[in-house]
PDB file of C-alpha atoms in Angstrom:
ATOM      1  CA  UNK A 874      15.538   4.558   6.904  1.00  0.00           C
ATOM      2  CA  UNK A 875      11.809   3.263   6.115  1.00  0.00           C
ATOM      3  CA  UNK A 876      10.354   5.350   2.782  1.00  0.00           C
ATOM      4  CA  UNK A 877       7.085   4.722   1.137  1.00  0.00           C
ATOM      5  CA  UNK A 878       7.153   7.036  -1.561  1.00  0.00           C
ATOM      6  CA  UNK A 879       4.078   7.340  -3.839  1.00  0.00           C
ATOM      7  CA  UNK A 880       2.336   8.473  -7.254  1.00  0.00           C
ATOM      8  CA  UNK A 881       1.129  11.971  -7.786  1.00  0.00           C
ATOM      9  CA  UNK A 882      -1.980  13.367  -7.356  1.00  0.00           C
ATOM     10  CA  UNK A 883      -4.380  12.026 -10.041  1.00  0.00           C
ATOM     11  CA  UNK A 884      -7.997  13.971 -11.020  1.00  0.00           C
ATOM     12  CA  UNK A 885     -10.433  10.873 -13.072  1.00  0.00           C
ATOM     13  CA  UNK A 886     -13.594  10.987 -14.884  1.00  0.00           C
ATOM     14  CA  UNK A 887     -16.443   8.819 -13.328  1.00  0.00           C
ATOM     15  CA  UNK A 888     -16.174   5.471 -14.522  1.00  0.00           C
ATOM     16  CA  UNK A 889     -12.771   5.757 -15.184  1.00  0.00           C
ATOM     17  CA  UNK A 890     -10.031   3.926 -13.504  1.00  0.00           C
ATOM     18  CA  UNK A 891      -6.357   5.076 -11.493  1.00  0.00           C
ATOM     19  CA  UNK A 892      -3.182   2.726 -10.598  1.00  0.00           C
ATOM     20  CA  UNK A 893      -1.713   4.308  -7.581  1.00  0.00           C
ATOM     21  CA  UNK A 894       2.425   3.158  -7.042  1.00  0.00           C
ATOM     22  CA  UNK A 895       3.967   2.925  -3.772  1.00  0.00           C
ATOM     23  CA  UNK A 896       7.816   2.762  -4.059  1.00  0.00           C
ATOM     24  CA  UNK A 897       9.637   1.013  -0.683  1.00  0.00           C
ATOM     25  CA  UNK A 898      13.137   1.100   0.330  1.00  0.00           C
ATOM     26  CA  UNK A 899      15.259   1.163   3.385  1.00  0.00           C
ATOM     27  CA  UNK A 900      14.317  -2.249   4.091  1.00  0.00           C
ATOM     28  CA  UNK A 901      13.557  -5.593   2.616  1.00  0.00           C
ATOM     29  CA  UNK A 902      10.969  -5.289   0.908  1.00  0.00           C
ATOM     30  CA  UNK A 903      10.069  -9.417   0.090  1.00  0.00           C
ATOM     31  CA  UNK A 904       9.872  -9.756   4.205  1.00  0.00           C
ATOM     32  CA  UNK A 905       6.812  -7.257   4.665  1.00  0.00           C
ATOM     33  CA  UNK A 906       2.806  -7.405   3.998  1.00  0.00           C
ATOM     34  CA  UNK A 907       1.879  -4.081   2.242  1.00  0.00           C
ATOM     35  CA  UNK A 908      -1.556  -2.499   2.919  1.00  0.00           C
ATOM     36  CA  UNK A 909      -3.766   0.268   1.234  1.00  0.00           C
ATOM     37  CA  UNK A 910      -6.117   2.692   3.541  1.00  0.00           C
ATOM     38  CA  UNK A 911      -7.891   5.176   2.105  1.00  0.00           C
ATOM     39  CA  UNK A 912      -9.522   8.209   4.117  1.00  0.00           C
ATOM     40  CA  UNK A 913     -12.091  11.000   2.403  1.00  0.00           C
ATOM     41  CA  UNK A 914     -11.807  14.708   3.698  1.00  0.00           C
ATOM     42  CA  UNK A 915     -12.784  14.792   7.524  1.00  0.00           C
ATOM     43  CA  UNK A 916     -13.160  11.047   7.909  1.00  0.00           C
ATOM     44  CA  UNK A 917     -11.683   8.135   9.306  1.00  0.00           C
ATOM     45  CA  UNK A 918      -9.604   5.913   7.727  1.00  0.00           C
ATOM     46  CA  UNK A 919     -11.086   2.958   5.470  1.00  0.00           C
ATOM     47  CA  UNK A 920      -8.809  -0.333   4.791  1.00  0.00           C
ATOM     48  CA  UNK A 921      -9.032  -1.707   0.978  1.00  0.00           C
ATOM     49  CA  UNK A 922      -6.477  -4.765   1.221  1.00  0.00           C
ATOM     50  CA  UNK A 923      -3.689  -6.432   1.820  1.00  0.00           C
ATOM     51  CA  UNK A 924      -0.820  -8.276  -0.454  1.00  0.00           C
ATOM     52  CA  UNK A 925       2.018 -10.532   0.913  1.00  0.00           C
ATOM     53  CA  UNK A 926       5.631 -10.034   0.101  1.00  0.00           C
ATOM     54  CA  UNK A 927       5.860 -12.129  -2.662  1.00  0.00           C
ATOM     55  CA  UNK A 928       3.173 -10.975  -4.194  1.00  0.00           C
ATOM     56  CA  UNK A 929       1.025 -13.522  -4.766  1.00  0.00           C
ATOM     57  CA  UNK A 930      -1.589 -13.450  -2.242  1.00  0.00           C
ATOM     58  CA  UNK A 931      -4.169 -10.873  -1.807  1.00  0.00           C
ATOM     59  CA  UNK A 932      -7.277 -10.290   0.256  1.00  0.00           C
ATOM     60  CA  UNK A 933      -9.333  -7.055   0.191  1.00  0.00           C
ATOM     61  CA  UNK A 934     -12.290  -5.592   1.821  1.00  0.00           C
ATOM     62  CA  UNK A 935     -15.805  -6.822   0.984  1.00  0.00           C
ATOM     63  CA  UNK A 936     -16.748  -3.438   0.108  1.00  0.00           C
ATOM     64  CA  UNK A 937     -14.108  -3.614  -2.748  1.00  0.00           C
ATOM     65  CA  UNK A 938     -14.206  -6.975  -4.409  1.00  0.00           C
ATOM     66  CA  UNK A 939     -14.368  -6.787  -7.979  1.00  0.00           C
ATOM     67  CA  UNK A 940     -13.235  -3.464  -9.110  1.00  0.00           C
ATOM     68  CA  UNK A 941      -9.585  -3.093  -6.599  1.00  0.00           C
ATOM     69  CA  UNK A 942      -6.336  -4.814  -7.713  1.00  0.00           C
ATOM     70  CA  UNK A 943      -3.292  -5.094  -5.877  1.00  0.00           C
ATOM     71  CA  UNK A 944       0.081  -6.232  -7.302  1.00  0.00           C
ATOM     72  CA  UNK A 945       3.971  -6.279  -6.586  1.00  0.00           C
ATOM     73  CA  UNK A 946       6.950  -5.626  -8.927  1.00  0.00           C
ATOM     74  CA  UNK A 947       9.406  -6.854  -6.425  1.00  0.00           C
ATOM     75  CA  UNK A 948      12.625  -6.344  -8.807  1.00  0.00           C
ATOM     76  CA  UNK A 949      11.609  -2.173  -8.034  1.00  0.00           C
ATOM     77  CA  UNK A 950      10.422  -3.042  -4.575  1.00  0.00           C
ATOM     78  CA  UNK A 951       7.052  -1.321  -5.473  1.00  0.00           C
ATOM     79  CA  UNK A 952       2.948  -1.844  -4.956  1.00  0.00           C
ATOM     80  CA  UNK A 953       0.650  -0.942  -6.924  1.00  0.00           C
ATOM     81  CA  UNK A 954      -3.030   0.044  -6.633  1.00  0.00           C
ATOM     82  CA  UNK A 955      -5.831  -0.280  -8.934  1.00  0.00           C
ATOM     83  CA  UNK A 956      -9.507   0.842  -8.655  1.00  0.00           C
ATOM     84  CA  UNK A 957     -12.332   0.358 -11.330  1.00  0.00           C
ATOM     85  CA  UNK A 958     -15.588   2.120 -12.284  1.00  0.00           C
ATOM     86  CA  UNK A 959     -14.840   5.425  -9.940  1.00  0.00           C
ATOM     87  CA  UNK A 960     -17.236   7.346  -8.514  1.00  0.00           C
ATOM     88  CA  UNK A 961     -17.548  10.576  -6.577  1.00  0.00           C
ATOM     89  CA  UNK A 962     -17.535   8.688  -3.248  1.00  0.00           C
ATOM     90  CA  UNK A 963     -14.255   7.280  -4.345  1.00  0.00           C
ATOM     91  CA  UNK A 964     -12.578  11.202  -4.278  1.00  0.00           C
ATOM     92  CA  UNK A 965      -9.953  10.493  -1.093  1.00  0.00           C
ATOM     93  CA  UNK A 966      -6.367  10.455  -0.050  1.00  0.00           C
ATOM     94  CA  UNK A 967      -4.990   7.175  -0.862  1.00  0.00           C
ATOM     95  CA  UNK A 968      -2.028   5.408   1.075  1.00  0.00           C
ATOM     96  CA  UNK A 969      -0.222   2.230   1.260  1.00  0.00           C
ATOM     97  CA  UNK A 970       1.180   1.198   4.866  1.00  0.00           C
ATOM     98  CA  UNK A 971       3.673  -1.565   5.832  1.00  0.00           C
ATOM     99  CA  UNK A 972       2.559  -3.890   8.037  1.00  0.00           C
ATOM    100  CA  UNK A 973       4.071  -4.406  11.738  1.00  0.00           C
ATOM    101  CA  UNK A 974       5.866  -7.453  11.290  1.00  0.00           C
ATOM    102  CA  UNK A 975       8.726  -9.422   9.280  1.00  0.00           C
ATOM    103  CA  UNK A 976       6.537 -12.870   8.620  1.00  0.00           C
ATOM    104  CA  UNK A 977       4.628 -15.086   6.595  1.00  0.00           C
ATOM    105  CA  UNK A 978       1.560 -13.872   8.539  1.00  0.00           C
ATOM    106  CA  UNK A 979       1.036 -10.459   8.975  1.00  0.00           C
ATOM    107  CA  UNK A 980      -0.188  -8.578  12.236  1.00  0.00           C
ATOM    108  CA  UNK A 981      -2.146  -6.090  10.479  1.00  0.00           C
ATOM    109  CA  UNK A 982      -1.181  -2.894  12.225  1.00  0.00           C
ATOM    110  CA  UNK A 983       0.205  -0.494  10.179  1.00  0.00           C
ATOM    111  CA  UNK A 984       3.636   1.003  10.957  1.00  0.00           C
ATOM    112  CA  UNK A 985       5.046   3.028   8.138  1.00  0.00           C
ATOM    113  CA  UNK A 986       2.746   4.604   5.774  1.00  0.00           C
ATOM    114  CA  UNK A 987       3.314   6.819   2.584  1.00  0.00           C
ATOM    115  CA  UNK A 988       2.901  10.406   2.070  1.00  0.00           C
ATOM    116  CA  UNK A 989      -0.098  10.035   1.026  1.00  0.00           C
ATOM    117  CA  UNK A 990      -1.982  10.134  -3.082  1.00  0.00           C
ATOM    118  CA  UNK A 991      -5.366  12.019  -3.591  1.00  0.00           C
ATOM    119  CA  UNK A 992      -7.414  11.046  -5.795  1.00  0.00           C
ATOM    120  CA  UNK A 993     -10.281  13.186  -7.216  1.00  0.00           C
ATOM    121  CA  UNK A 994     -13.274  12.055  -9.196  1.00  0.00           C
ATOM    122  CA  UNK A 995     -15.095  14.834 -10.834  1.00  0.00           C
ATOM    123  CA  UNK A 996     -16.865  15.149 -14.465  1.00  0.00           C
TER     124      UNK A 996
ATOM    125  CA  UNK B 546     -17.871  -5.467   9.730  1.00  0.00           C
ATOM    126  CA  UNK B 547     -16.839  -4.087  13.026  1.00  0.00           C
ATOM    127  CA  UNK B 548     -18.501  -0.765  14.361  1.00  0.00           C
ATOM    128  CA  UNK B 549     -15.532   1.354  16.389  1.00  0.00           C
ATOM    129  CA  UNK B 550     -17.493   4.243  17.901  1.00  0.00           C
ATOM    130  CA  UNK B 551     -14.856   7.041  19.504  1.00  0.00           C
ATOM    131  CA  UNK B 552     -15.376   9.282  22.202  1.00  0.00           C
ATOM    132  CA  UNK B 553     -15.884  12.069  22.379  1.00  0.00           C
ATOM    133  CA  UNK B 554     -15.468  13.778  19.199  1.00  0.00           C
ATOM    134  CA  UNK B 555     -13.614  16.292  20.248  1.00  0.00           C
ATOM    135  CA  UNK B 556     -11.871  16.729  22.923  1.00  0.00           C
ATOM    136  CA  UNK B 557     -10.567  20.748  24.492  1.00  0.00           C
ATOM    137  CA  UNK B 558      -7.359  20.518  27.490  1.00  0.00           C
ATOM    138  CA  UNK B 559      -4.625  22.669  27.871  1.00  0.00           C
ATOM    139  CA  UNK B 560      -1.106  21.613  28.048  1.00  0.00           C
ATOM    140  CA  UNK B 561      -0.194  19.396  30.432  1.00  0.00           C
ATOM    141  CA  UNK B 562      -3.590  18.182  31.267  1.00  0.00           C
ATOM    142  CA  UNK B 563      -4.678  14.024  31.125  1.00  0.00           C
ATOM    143  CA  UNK B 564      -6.549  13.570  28.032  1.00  0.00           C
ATOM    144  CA  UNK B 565      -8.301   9.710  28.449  1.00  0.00           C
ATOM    145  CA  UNK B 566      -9.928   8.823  24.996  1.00  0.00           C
ATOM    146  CA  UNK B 567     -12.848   6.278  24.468  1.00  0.00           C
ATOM    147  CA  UNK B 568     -13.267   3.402  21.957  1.00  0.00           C
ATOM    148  CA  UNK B 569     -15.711   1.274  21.663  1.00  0.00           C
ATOM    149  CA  UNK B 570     -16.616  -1.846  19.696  1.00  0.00           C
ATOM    150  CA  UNK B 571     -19.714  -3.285  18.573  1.00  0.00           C
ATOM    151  CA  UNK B 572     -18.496  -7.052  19.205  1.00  0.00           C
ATOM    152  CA  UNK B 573     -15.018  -8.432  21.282  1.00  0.00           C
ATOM    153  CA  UNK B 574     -11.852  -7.628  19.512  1.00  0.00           C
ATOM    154  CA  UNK B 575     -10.481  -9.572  22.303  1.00  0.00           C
ATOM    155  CA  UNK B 576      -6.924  -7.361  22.531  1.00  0.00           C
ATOM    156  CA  UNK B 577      -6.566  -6.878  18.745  1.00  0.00           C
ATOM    157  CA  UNK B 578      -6.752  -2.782  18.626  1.00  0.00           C
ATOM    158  CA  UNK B 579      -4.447  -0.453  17.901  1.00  0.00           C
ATOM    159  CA  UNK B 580      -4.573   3.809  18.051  1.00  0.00           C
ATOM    160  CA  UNK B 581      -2.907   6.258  15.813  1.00  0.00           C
ATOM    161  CA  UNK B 582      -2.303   9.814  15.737  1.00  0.00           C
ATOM    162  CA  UNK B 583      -2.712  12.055  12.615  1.00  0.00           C
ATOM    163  CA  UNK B 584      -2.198  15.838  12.744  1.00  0.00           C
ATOM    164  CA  UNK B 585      -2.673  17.746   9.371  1.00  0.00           C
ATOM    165  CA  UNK B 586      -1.088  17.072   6.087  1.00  0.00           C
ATOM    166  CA  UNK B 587       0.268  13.936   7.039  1.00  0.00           C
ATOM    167  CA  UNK B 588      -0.357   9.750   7.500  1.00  0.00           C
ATOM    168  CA  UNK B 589      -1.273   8.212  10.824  1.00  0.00           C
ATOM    169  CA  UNK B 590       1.491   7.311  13.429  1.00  0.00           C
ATOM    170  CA  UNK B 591       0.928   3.840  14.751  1.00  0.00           C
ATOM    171  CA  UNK B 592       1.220   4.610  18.635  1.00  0.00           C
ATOM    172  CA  UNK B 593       0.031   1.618  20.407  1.00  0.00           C
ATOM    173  CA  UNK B 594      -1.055  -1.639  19.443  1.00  0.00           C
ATOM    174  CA  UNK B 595      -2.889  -5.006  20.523  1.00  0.00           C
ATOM    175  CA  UNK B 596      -4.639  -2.657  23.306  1.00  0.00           C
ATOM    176  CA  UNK B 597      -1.461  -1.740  25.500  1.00  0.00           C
ATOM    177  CA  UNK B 598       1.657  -1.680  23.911  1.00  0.00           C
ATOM    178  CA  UNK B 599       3.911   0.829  22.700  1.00  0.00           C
ATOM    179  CA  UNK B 600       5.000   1.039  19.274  1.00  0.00           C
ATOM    180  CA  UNK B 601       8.949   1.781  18.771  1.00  0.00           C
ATOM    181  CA  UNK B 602      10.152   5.509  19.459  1.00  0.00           C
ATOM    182  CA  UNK B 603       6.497   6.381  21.112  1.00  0.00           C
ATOM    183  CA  UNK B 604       7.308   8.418  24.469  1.00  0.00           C
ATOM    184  CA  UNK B 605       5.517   6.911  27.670  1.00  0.00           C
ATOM    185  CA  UNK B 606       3.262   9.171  27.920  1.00  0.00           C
ATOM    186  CA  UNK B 607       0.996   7.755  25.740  1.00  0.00           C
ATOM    187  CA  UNK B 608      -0.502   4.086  27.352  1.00  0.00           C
ATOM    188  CA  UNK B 609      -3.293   2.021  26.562  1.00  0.00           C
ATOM    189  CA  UNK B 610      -5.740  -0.199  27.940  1.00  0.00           C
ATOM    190  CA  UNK B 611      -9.165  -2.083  27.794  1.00  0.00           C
ATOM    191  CA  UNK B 612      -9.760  -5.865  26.356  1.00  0.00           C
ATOM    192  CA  UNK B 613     -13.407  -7.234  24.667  1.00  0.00           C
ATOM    193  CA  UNK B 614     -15.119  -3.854  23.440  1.00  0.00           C
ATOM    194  CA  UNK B 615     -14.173  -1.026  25.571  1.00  0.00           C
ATOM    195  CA  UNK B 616     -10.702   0.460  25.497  1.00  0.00           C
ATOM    196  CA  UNK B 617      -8.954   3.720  26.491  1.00  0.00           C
ATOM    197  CA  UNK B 618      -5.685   5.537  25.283  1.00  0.00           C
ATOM    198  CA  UNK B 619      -4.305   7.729  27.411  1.00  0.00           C
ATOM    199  CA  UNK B 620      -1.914  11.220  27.448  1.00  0.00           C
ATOM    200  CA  UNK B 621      -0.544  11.619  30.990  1.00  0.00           C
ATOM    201  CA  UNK B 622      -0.011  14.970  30.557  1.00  0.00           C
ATOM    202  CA  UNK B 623      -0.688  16.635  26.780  1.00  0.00           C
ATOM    203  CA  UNK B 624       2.396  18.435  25.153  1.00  0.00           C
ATOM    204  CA  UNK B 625       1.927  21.120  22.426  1.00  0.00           C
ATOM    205  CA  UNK B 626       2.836  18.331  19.874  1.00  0.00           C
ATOM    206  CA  UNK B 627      -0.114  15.841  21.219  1.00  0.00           C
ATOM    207  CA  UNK B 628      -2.712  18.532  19.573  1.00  0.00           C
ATOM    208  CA  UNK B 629      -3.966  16.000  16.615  1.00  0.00           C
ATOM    209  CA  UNK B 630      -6.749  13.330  15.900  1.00  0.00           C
ATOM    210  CA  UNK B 631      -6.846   9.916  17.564  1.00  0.00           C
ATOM    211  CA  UNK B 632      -7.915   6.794  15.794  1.00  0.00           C
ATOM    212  CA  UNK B 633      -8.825   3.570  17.406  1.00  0.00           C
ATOM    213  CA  UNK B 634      -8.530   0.330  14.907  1.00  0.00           C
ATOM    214  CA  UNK B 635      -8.845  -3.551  15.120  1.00  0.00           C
ATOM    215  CA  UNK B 636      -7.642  -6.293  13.679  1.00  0.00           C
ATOM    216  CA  UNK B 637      -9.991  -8.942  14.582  1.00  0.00           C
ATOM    217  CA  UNK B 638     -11.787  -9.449  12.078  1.00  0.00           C
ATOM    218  CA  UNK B 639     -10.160  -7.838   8.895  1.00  0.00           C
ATOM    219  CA  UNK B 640      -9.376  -3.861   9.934  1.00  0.00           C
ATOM    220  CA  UNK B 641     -11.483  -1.262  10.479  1.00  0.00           C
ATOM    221  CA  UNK B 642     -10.882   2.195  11.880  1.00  0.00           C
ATOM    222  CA  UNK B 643     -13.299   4.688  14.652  1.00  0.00           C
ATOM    223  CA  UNK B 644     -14.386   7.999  12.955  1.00  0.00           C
ATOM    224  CA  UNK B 645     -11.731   9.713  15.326  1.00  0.00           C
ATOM    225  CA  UNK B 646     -11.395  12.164  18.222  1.00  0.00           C
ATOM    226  CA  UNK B 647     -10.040  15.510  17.827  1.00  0.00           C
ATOM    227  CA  UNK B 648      -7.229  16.606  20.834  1.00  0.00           C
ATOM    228  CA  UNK B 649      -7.683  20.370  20.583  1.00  0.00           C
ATOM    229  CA  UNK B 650      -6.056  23.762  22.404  1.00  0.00           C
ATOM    230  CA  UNK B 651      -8.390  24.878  25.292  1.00  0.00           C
TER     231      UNK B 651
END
């Protein structure tokens, strides 16, 4: 079956940075988009990006230009997440979600998701 | 970006009750939107998406509707398992998510 099987929870300084891993299997994993949503205690979900099977394509939010990178080690079937210069506001549970589809161009709706990684930012 | 405004927050029924839940957006998303269910401790459940269709293994119970800026998911009749939060999301123009509605015990 479908697993998305991520990092442990991580606790960073402010300014610091954290590299979230997402771990696939039951599928193949070069025929699937991979997103990353975030949601903070007691709020709605927030999307951060997007990367495309092979890894070589990524878009992300507006909101996070410049300090989020995604990347794909597709010999371990695995995503990773990066986020610069963190902040309080940045304190959330982190998860990446498969998209719907098997294709070049994804659907962006989000089918599987991971169990989930929080991250907390406190000095 | 997008605006998806839910309503109503919260939302009290007892089993077995219709539950019809409100999602609004603040330009067309023509039929790009989808609606998940989260209860506590664990990721969203894709249950419907573009508007009206159900995603695999979700019972038919659970439909959808609405096209431009005004949809509606709806629970036929709620089962102890429906109790959770609803989110509304679109795909239109990059993704963005509502701020959620809460299904709770009566």
């Amino acid at each position: 079956q479908v697993q998305l099987v991520q990092s442990g929870a991580e606790v960073k300084k402010p300014g610091a940075s954290v590299k979230v891993s997402c771990k696939a299997s039951g599928y193949t994993f070069t025929n699937y988009h991979m997103h990353w949503v975030r949601q903070a205690p007691g709020q709605g979900p927030e999307w951060l990006g997007i990367i495309n099977p092979s890894g070589d394509v990524t878009t992300y939010a507006q909101k996070f230009q410049g300090r989020i990178t995604v990347t794909t080690d597709t010999s371990t079937s695995t995503v990773y997440m990066e986020l610069s210069s963190l902040t309080s506001e940045d304190t959330a549970f982190y998860y990446c979600a498969r998209d719907i589809v098997s294709n070049r161009m994804p659907l962006n709706y989000l089918d599987r998701w991971g169990q989930g990684t929080l991250v907390t930012v406190s000095s | 970006e997008i605006v998806l405004t839910q309503s109503p927050a919260t939302l009290s029924l007892s089993p077995g009750e219709r539950a019809t839940l409100s999602c609004r957006a603040s330009q067309s998303v023509s039929n790009y939107l989808a609606w998940y269910q989260q209860k506590p401790g664990q990721a969203p459940r894709l249950l419907i998406f573009d508007a009206s269709y159900r995603a695999t293994g979700i019972p038919a119970r659970f439909s959808g509707s609405g096209s431009g800026t005004d949809f509606t998911l709806t629970i036929s009749s709620v089962e102890p398992e429906d109790f959770a939060v609803y989110y509304c999301q679109q795909r239109s123009k990059f993704l963005t998510f509502g701020g959620g509605t809460k299904v709770e015990i009566k």
